[in-house]
Amino acid sequence: MSDRSLSFWVTGPACGEIRQSPLAAPGVGELIVQALFSGVSRGTESLVFRGKVPPSEYSRMRAPFQEGDFPTPVKYGYCMVGRVVHGPSEYEGREIFCLHPHQDRFVVPSSAVHPLPPDVPAQRAVLAANMETALNALWDAGVLPGDRVSVVGAGSVGCLVARLAARIPGCEVELIDINPRRRAIACDLGATFALPDDARGEADIVVHASGSDVGAALALRLAGFEATVLELSWYGDRQVSLPLGEAFHSRRLVLKSSQVGTVAGPRRARRTLQSRLQLALSLLNDAALDKLINSESRFMDLPRTMEQLSSAPGETIMHRVRYD
């Protein structure tokens, strides 16, 4: 077995490269994992790739097993699916999910890996981190049976929020995006679809995940009296303008943030980060989610792929990196 590994590093604003480094010898309770697939969480990773992480967030934005420091050079990523090729017998040969940067082989403690449920294929498991974000968002938003839920932004997180909400009895979920080709995906997820100008109002819960000022303003307009608008977009170092005049106060709207680094308040006393991620993995037992992974490339092409995804993503919802 080779004692070297290859990993993807962001080396400057909108620049990346594949680097080779020694593979550490595993210690007691540690595993060697061979990567199968990783996912590009396009919103956050594009901001990291373009050097848009604000200095105030350098510490909070560190990913597990990250090497280097912001802004660059940095080894970043957190949607890794692999197979354990060396370790304790209860792990060896198993397919796992791990919050780890893009790398072909790596050593981690056994406590850092989550075995895939038998009914979740490795190809789909790259959605686990974004599913965890979506799950946490629903806990934060407090979606209840019968709620009218509007989701602004049909990226991977927005689509996953829509899918989870649509499975709550009685919920009427509308997925809103500027791309009319997302209509078929919304239907597959159990939601209706609308372009921004056609979106219904008077929502009980609005989840904003478009990453744009225009989308955030739309989310406020769609909320009904005393409704909650949950902000899931992260803008990095960019300033965002919101229309907090107009009817924002008279409608008594609640504007709330959600971030996956901490378990949502309503569940924090009874859930851990580990149990939340394991639950997110189990929720991937859903073939409808395969359509969200609509772009793929080889690991060795990742520097060029990240340039494209961060500048002109096209139709990409979730991009999968293949290690072969």
Tab-separated table of C-alpha atoms in Angstrom:
chain	number	residue	atom	x	y	z
A	1	MET	CA	0.000	0.000	0.000
A	2	SER	CA	1.313	3.447	-0.944
A	3	ASP	CA	2.458	5.735	1.861
A	4	ARG	CA	1.500	8.855	-0.113
A	5	SER	CA	-1.778	10.699	-0.576
A	6	LEU	CA	-3.110	13.356	-2.928
A	7	SER	CA	-5.274	16.254	-1.770
A	8	PHE	CA	-6.863	19.377	-3.213
A	9	TRP	CA	-5.602	22.731	-1.926
A	10	VAL	CA	-6.855	26.258	-2.518
A	11	THR	CA	-3.619	28.141	-3.180
A	12	GLY	CA	-4.874	31.653	-3.950
A	13	PRO	CA	-8.025	33.525	-4.959
A	14	ALA	CA	-9.732	31.244	-7.528
A	15	CYS	CA	-6.639	29.022	-7.766
A	16	GLY	CA	-6.177	25.430	-6.667
A	17	GLU	CA	-3.872	22.477	-7.147
A	18	ILE	CA	-3.464	18.801	-6.299
A	19	ARG	CA	-0.648	18.245	-3.791
A	20	GLN	CA	1.104	15.065	-2.744
A	21	SER	CA	2.040	14.439	0.882
A	22	PRO	CA	3.068	11.529	3.132
A	23	LEU	CA	0.255	9.402	4.515
A	24	ALA	CA	0.625	9.170	8.286
A	25	ALA	CA	0.823	5.740	9.864
A	26	PRO	CA	-2.463	4.982	11.674
A	27	GLY	CA	-2.366	4.844	15.441
A	28	VAL	CA	-4.523	2.894	17.850
A	29	GLY	CA	-8.179	3.336	16.940
A	30	GLU	CA	-7.370	5.096	13.665
A	31	LEU	CA	-8.433	4.108	10.153
A	32	ILE	CA	-7.051	4.431	6.656
A	33	VAL	CA	-9.855	5.458	4.313
A	34	GLN	CA	-9.795	5.218	0.539
A	35	ALA	CA	-11.982	7.948	-0.980
A	36	LEU	CA	-14.795	6.861	-3.277
A	37	PHE	CA	-16.662	10.136	-3.804
A	38	SER	CA	-16.711	13.621	-2.368
A	39	GLY	CA	-19.217	16.386	-2.868
A	40	VAL	CA	-18.633	20.067	-3.524
A	41	SER	CA	-20.868	22.142	-1.276
A	42	ARG	CA	-20.897	24.827	-3.905
A	43	GLY	CA	-21.990	27.885	-1.926
A	44	THR	CA	-19.493	27.658	0.926
A	45	GLU	CA	-16.689	26.072	-1.059
A	46	SER	CA	-16.944	28.694	-3.792
A	47	LEU	CA	-16.508	31.411	-1.169
A	48	VAL	CA	-13.463	29.602	0.228
A	49	PHE	CA	-12.075	29.088	-3.281
A	50	ARG	CA	-12.445	32.779	-4.122
A	51	GLY	CA	-10.924	33.920	-0.818
A	52	LYS	CA	-14.177	35.445	0.446
A	53	VAL	CA	-14.111	34.163	4.039
A	54	PRO	CA	-14.048	37.257	6.294
A	55	PRO	CA	-11.219	37.352	8.874
A	56	SER	CA	-13.779	37.392	11.698
A	57	GLU	CA	-14.865	33.895	10.631
A	58	TYR	CA	-11.458	32.252	10.090
A	59	SER	CA	-11.757	30.208	13.279
A	60	ARG	CA	-15.472	29.353	13.074
A	61	MET	CA	-15.175	28.321	9.416
A	62	ARG	CA	-12.438	25.745	9.978
A	63	ALA	CA	-13.562	22.353	8.706
A	64	PRO	CA	-12.683	19.083	10.440
A	65	PHE	CA	-9.214	17.894	9.325
A	66	GLN	CA	-8.602	21.151	7.490
A	67	GLU	CA	-4.936	21.929	6.904
A	68	GLY	CA	-3.598	25.415	6.364
A	69	ASP	CA	-5.271	28.667	7.326
A	70	PHE	CA	-7.607	31.094	5.622
A	71	PRO	CA	-7.420	32.715	3.212
A	72	THR	CA	-4.790	30.414	1.603
A	73	PRO	CA	-3.196	27.956	1.238
A	74	VAL	CA	-5.883	25.745	2.689
A	75	LYS	CA	-7.126	22.179	2.275
A	76	TYR	CA	-10.897	22.381	2.635
A	77	GLY	CA	-14.069	20.345	2.129
A	78	TYR	CA	-16.494	18.282	4.204
A	79	CYS	CA	-18.535	15.900	2.030
A	80	MET	CA	-16.400	12.746	1.852
A	81	VAL	CA	-17.510	9.162	1.228
A	82	GLY	CA	-14.936	6.385	1.364
A	83	ARG	CA	-14.143	2.799	2.212
A	84	VAL	CA	-12.094	1.770	5.232
A	85	VAL	CA	-9.077	-0.180	3.967
A	86	HIS	CA	-7.244	-0.556	7.270
A	87	GLY	CA	-8.432	-0.443	10.848
A	88	PRO	CA	-10.307	-2.388	13.531
A	89	SER	CA	-12.237	-5.344	12.169
A	90	GLU	CA	-15.628	-3.760	12.817
A	91	TYR	CA	-14.735	-0.981	10.352
A	92	GLU	CA	-12.512	-2.618	7.760
A	93	GLY	CA	-14.166	-2.831	4.359
A	94	ARG	CA	-17.130	-0.648	5.333
A	95	GLU	CA	-18.312	2.377	3.367
A	96	ILE	CA	-18.393	5.512	5.502
A	97	PHE	CA	-19.150	9.220	5.457
A	98	CYS	CA	-16.622	11.606	6.978
A	99	LEU	CA	-16.366	15.391	7.281
A	100	HIS	CA	-13.025	15.575	5.493
A	101	PRO	CA	-11.443	17.668	2.716
A	102	HIS	CA	-11.033	16.366	-0.834
A	103	GLN	CA	-8.249	13.741	-0.620
A	104	ASP	CA	-7.742	10.321	-2.158
A	105	ARG	CA	-6.540	8.513	1.017
A	106	PHE	CA	-6.460	9.735	4.608
A	107	VAL	CA	-6.096	8.660	8.231
A	108	VAL	CA	-8.775	9.580	10.785
A	109	PRO	CA	-9.918	8.382	14.210
A	110	SER	CA	-12.707	5.822	14.095
A	111	SER	CA	-14.895	8.312	16.008
A	112	ALA	CA	-14.824	10.637	12.964
A	113	VAL	CA	-16.480	8.230	10.525
A	114	HIS	CA	-20.135	7.345	10.126
A	115	PRO	CA	-20.907	3.969	8.519
A	116	LEU	CA	-23.424	4.291	5.709
A	117	PRO	CA	-26.831	2.730	6.329
A	118	PRO	CA	-27.213	-0.398	4.163
A	119	ASP	CA	-29.931	1.251	2.058
A	120	VAL	CA	-27.929	4.409	1.239
A	121	PRO	CA	-25.565	4.033	-1.747
A	122	ALA	CA	-22.148	5.646	-1.591
A	123	GLN	CA	-22.888	7.726	-4.700
A	124	ARG	CA	-25.794	9.457	-2.923
A	125	ALA	CA	-24.098	9.818	0.454
A	126	VAL	CA	-22.163	12.912	-0.712
A	127	LEU	CA	-25.401	14.771	0.141
A	128	ALA	CA	-25.055	13.967	3.846
A	129	ALA	CA	-23.529	17.265	4.971
A	130	ASN	CA	-26.143	19.306	3.103
A	131	MET	CA	-28.912	17.041	4.371
A	132	GLU	CA	-27.654	17.738	7.885
A	133	THR	CA	-27.893	21.479	7.164
A	134	ALA	CA	-31.436	21.053	5.859
A	135	LEU	CA	-32.480	18.961	8.867
A	136	ASN	CA	-31.059	21.549	11.262
A	137	ALA	CA	-32.914	24.271	9.340
A	138	LEU	CA	-36.268	22.545	9.794
A	139	TRP	CA	-35.574	22.200	13.510
A	140	ASP	CA	-34.676	25.907	13.668
A	141	ALA	CA	-37.725	26.959	11.655
A	142	GLY	CA	-40.153	24.808	13.615
A	143	VAL	CA	-42.071	23.533	10.591
A	144	LEU	CA	-45.307	21.851	11.698
A	145	PRO	CA	-47.937	19.693	9.954
A	146	GLY	CA	-50.163	21.774	7.715
A	147	ASP	CA	-47.702	24.669	7.337
A	148	ARG	CA	-47.397	26.590	4.092
A	149	VAL	CA	-43.666	26.555	3.434
A	150	SER	CA	-41.857	28.582	0.773
A	151	VAL	CA	-38.249	27.741	-0.068
A	152	VAL	CA	-36.401	30.405	-2.050
A	153	GLY	CA	-33.445	28.956	-3.962
A	154	ALA	CA	-33.346	25.484	-5.546
A	155	GLY	CA	-29.722	24.667	-4.870
A	156	SER	CA	-28.813	21.497	-3.022
A	157	VAL	CA	-29.705	22.798	0.459
A	158	GLY	CA	-32.926	24.438	-0.709
A	159	CYS	CA	-34.009	21.269	-2.511
A	160	LEU	CA	-33.283	19.140	0.549
A	161	VAL	CA	-35.251	21.502	2.794
A	162	ALA	CA	-38.161	21.266	0.346
A	163	ARG	CA	-37.996	17.467	0.321
A	164	LEU	CA	-37.996	17.164	4.117
A	165	ALA	CA	-40.800	19.684	4.526
A	166	ALA	CA	-42.890	18.014	1.811
A	167	ARG	CA	-42.820	14.767	3.792
A	168	ILE	CA	-44.407	16.415	6.849
A	169	PRO	CA	-48.160	15.659	6.775
A	170	GLY	CA	-50.274	18.449	5.369
A	171	CYS	CA	-47.399	20.765	4.485
A	172	GLU	CA	-47.790	22.713	1.247
A	173	VAL	CA	-44.274	23.352	-0.036
A	174	GLU	CA	-43.389	25.712	-2.865
A	175	LEU	CA	-39.842	25.746	-4.235
A	176	ILE	CA	-38.943	29.055	-5.895
A	177	ASP	CA	-36.069	29.626	-8.304
A	178	ILE	CA	-35.163	31.804	-11.277
A	179	ASN	CA	-34.388	28.693	-13.350
A	180	PRO	CA	-37.597	27.237	-14.845
A	181	ARG	CA	-35.820	23.913	-15.451
A	182	ARG	CA	-35.967	23.276	-11.699
A	183	ARG	CA	-39.725	22.700	-12.014
A	184	ALA	CA	-39.341	18.980	-12.742
A	185	ILE	CA	-37.018	18.530	-9.772
A	186	ALA	CA	-39.484	20.298	-7.472
A	187	CYS	CA	-42.200	17.912	-8.636
A	188	ASP	CA	-39.965	14.891	-7.960
A	189	LEU	CA	-39.362	16.231	-4.438
A	190	GLY	CA	-43.082	16.525	-3.699
A	191	ALA	CA	-43.189	20.325	-3.937
A	192	THR	CA	-44.777	22.768	-6.338
A	193	PHE	CA	-42.564	25.192	-8.265
A	194	ALA	CA	-42.766	28.901	-8.995
A	195	LEU	CA	-40.677	31.540	-10.652
A	196	PRO	CA	-40.144	34.539	-8.340
A	197	ASP	CA	-42.873	36.672	-9.938
A	198	ASP	CA	-45.407	33.858	-9.581
A	199	ALA	CA	-44.634	32.783	-6.000
A	200	ARG	CA	-47.535	32.684	-3.570
A	201	GLY	CA	-47.560	34.835	-0.454
A	202	GLU	CA	-48.842	34.375	3.092
A	203	ALA	CA	-46.388	31.590	3.920
A	204	ASP	CA	-46.116	30.348	7.509
A	205	ILE	CA	-42.405	29.600	7.063
A	206	VAL	CA	-40.052	30.962	4.407
A	207	VAL	CA	-36.598	29.420	4.071
A	208	HIS	CA	-34.132	31.503	2.081
A	209	ALA	CA	-31.271	29.599	0.414
A	210	SER	CA	-30.562	31.477	-2.818
A	211	GLY	CA	-27.467	33.357	-1.646
A	212	SER	CA	-28.692	36.591	-3.249
A	213	ASP	CA	-30.019	39.937	-2.013
A	214	VAL	CA	-32.942	39.664	-4.409
A	215	GLY	CA	-33.844	36.246	-3.035
A	216	ALA	CA	-33.681	37.498	0.555
A	217	ALA	CA	-35.986	40.411	-0.280
A	218	LEU	CA	-38.408	37.994	-1.956
A	219	ALA	CA	-38.392	35.779	1.145
A	220	LEU	CA	-39.519	38.726	3.275
A	221	ARG	CA	-42.316	39.568	0.820
A	222	LEU	CA	-43.669	36.016	0.810
A	223	ALA	CA	-44.000	35.744	4.583
A	224	GLY	CA	-47.433	36.066	6.140
A	225	PHE	CA	-48.333	37.943	9.320
A	226	GLU	CA	-46.004	36.935	12.208
A	227	ALA	CA	-44.337	34.324	9.985
A	228	THR	CA	-40.718	33.195	10.298
A	229	VAL	CA	-38.144	33.857	7.593
A	230	LEU	CA	-35.184	31.528	8.077
A	231	GLU	CA	-31.935	32.697	6.494
A	232	LEU	CA	-29.773	29.783	5.354
A	233	SER	CA	-27.557	31.629	2.860
A	234	TRP	CA	-24.016	32.520	3.910
A	235	TYR	CA	-22.590	35.526	2.119
A	236	GLY	CA	-18.967	35.432	3.247
A	237	ASP	CA	-17.534	38.951	3.302
A	238	ARG	CA	-20.297	40.457	1.138
A	239	GLN	CA	-22.659	43.086	2.544
A	240	VAL	CA	-26.354	42.381	1.992
A	241	SER	CA	-29.156	44.928	1.755
A	242	LEU	CA	-32.577	43.942	3.113
A	243	PRO	CA	-35.894	45.861	2.911
A	244	LEU	CA	-36.562	46.096	6.637
A	245	GLY	CA	-38.812	49.107	6.153
A	246	GLU	CA	-42.068	48.740	4.223
A	247	ALA	CA	-44.304	46.255	6.075
A	248	PHE	CA	-41.558	44.315	7.856
A	249	HIS	CA	-42.502	45.622	11.321
A	250	SER	CA	-46.249	45.908	10.871
A	251	ARG	CA	-46.384	42.256	9.824
A	252	ARG	CA	-44.255	41.388	12.871
A	253	LEU	CA	-41.955	39.105	10.881
A	254	VAL	CA	-39.328	36.972	12.575
A	255	LEU	CA	-35.983	36.930	10.740
A	256	LYS	CA	-33.899	34.042	12.040
A	257	SER	CA	-30.509	32.592	11.137
A	258	SER	CA	-29.634	28.924	10.927
A	259	GLN	CA	-26.150	27.445	10.828
A	260	VAL	CA	-25.129	23.813	10.975
A	261	GLY	CA	-22.100	24.243	13.272
A	262	THR	CA	-24.413	23.996	16.302
A	263	VAL	CA	-27.434	21.758	16.806
A	264	ALA	CA	-30.622	23.823	16.505
A	265	GLY	CA	-31.827	25.178	19.842
A	266	PRO	CA	-35.098	23.215	19.999
A	267	ARG	CA	-33.129	19.923	19.791
A	268	ARG	CA	-29.796	20.822	21.412
A	269	ALA	CA	-30.558	19.255	24.787
A	270	ARG	CA	-31.388	15.879	23.221
A	271	ARG	CA	-29.214	15.647	20.090
A	272	THR	CA	-25.473	15.687	19.490
A	273	LEU	CA	-23.607	16.598	16.330
A	274	GLN	CA	-22.897	12.880	15.861
A	275	SER	CA	-26.497	11.729	16.265
A	276	ARG	CA	-27.733	14.513	13.980
A	277	LEU	CA	-25.353	13.451	11.208
A	278	GLN	CA	-26.340	9.802	11.585
A	279	LEU	CA	-29.986	10.834	11.279
A	280	ALA	CA	-29.159	12.883	8.173
A	281	LEU	CA	-27.519	9.828	6.622
A	282	SER	CA	-30.617	7.723	7.276
A	283	LEU	CA	-32.768	10.357	5.528
A	284	LEU	CA	-30.787	9.739	2.327
A	285	ASN	CA	-32.750	6.499	1.847
A	286	ASP	CA	-34.637	8.338	-0.876
A	287	ALA	CA	-34.018	7.704	-4.583
A	288	ALA	CA	-35.646	11.039	-5.488
A	289	LEU	CA	-32.504	12.746	-4.196
A	290	ASP	CA	-30.312	11.242	-6.929
A	291	LYS	CA	-31.463	13.936	-9.349
A	292	LEU	CA	-29.843	16.599	-7.175
A	293	ILE	CA	-26.394	15.204	-8.032
A	294	ASN	CA	-26.333	16.376	-11.631
A	295	SER	CA	-22.643	17.064	-12.224
A	296	GLU	CA	-19.542	14.902	-11.805
A	297	SER	CA	-15.807	15.037	-12.476
A	298	ARG	CA	-12.586	13.202	-11.659
A	299	PHE	CA	-10.627	14.157	-8.552
A	300	MET	CA	-7.527	15.045	-10.559
A	301	ASP	CA	-9.602	17.600	-12.480
A	302	LEU	CA	-10.810	19.349	-9.318
A	303	PRO	CA	-8.664	22.527	-9.709
A	304	ARG	CA	-10.268	23.202	-13.090
A	305	THR	CA	-13.687	22.055	-11.888
A	306	MET	CA	-13.649	24.466	-8.941
A	307	GLU	CA	-12.818	27.352	-11.261
A	308	GLN	CA	-15.910	26.522	-13.297
A	309	LEU	CA	-18.229	25.894	-10.348
A	310	SER	CA	-17.261	29.145	-8.645
A	311	SER	CA	-17.638	31.289	-11.767
A	312	ALA	CA	-20.183	29.642	-14.090
A	313	PRO	CA	-21.925	26.702	-12.378
A	314	GLY	CA	-24.600	26.420	-15.043
A	315	GLU	CA	-27.223	23.829	-14.138
A	316	THR	CA	-25.196	22.260	-11.306
A	317	ILE	CA	-27.090	21.575	-8.084
A	318	MET	CA	-24.671	19.185	-6.351
A	319	HIS	CA	-21.316	18.284	-7.887
A	320	ARG	CA	-19.815	14.872	-7.168
A	321	VAL	CA	-16.083	14.168	-7.342
A	322	ARG	CA	-15.132	10.658	-8.407
A	323	TYR	CA	-11.950	8.967	-7.169
A	324	ASP	CA	-10.899	6.261	-9.642
